[in-house]
Coordinates of C-alpha atoms in Angstrom, one line a residue:
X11 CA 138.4 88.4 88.6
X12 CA 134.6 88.5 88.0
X13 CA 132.8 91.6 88.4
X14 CA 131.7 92.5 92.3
X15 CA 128.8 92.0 94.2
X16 CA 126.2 93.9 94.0
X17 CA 124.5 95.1 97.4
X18 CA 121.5 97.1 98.1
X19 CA 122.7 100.6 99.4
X20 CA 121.5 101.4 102.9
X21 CA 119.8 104.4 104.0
X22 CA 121.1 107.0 106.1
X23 CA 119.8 107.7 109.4
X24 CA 117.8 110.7 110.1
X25 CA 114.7 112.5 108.9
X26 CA 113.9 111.8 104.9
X27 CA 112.3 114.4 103.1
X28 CA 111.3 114.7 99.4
X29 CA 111.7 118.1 96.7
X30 CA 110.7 118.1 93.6
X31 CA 108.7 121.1 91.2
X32 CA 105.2 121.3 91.5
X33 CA 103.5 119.8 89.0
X34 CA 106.6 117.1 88.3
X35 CA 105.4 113.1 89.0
X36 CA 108.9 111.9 89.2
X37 CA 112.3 112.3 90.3
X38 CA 112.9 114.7 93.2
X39 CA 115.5 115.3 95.1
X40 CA 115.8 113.7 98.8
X41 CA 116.9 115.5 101.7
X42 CA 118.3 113.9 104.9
X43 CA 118.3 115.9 107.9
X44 CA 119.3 115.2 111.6
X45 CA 116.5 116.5 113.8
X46 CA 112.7 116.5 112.8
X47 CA 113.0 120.5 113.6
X48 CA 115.5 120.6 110.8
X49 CA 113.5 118.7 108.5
X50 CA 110.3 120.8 109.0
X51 CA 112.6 123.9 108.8
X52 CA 113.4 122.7 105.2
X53 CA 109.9 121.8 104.7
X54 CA 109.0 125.3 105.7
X55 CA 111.2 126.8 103.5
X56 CA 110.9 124.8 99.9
X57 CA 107.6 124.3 100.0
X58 CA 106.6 127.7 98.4
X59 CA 108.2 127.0 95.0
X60 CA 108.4 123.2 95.6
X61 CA 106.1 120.4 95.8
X62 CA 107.3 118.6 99.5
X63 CA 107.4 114.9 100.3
X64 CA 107.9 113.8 104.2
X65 CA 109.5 110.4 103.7
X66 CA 109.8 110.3 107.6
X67 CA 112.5 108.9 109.9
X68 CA 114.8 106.2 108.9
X69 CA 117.4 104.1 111.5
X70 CA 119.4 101.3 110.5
X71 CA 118.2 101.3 107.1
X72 CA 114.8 101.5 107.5
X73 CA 111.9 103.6 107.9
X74 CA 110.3 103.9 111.7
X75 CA 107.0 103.5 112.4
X76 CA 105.2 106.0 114.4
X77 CA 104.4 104.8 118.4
X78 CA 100.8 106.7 117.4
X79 CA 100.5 105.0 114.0
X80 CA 101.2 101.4 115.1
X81 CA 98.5 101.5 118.5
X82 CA 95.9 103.2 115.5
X83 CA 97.0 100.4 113.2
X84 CA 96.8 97.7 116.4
X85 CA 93.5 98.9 117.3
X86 CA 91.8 98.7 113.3
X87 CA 93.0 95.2 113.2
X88 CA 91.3 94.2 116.1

């Protein structure tokens, strides 16, 4: 039978944000939430005991770029 394929794992939509103890350099936990209010809710809330990473927004398995970020990266370039 073989052993099966092995596929990259594909990342949720929503709003990506990183926990992990202050002080720590690796391994947090990731939090997915649905609605960038919810996400800064938990960002609110964690980041008095916790060091907080925004991951930001990911669809169809991968992160989206900011409209702001891409004219500011646009404009650099030229």
């Amino acid at each position: 039978m073989g052993r099966p394929p092995v596929l990259p794992k594909k990342k949720k939509d929503g709003f990506w944000l990183e926990i992990r103890n202050k002080g720590a350099k690796s391994g947090g936990t990731i939090l997915i939430r649905d609605t960038y209010e919810a996400m800064m809710q938990a960002a609110r809330q964690y980041e008095i005991t916790k060091d907080v990473v925004i991951l930001g927004e990911h669809r169809n398995g991968k992160k989206v770029e900011d409209a702001s970020r891409k004219r500011k990266s646009t404009a650099e370039a030229e």
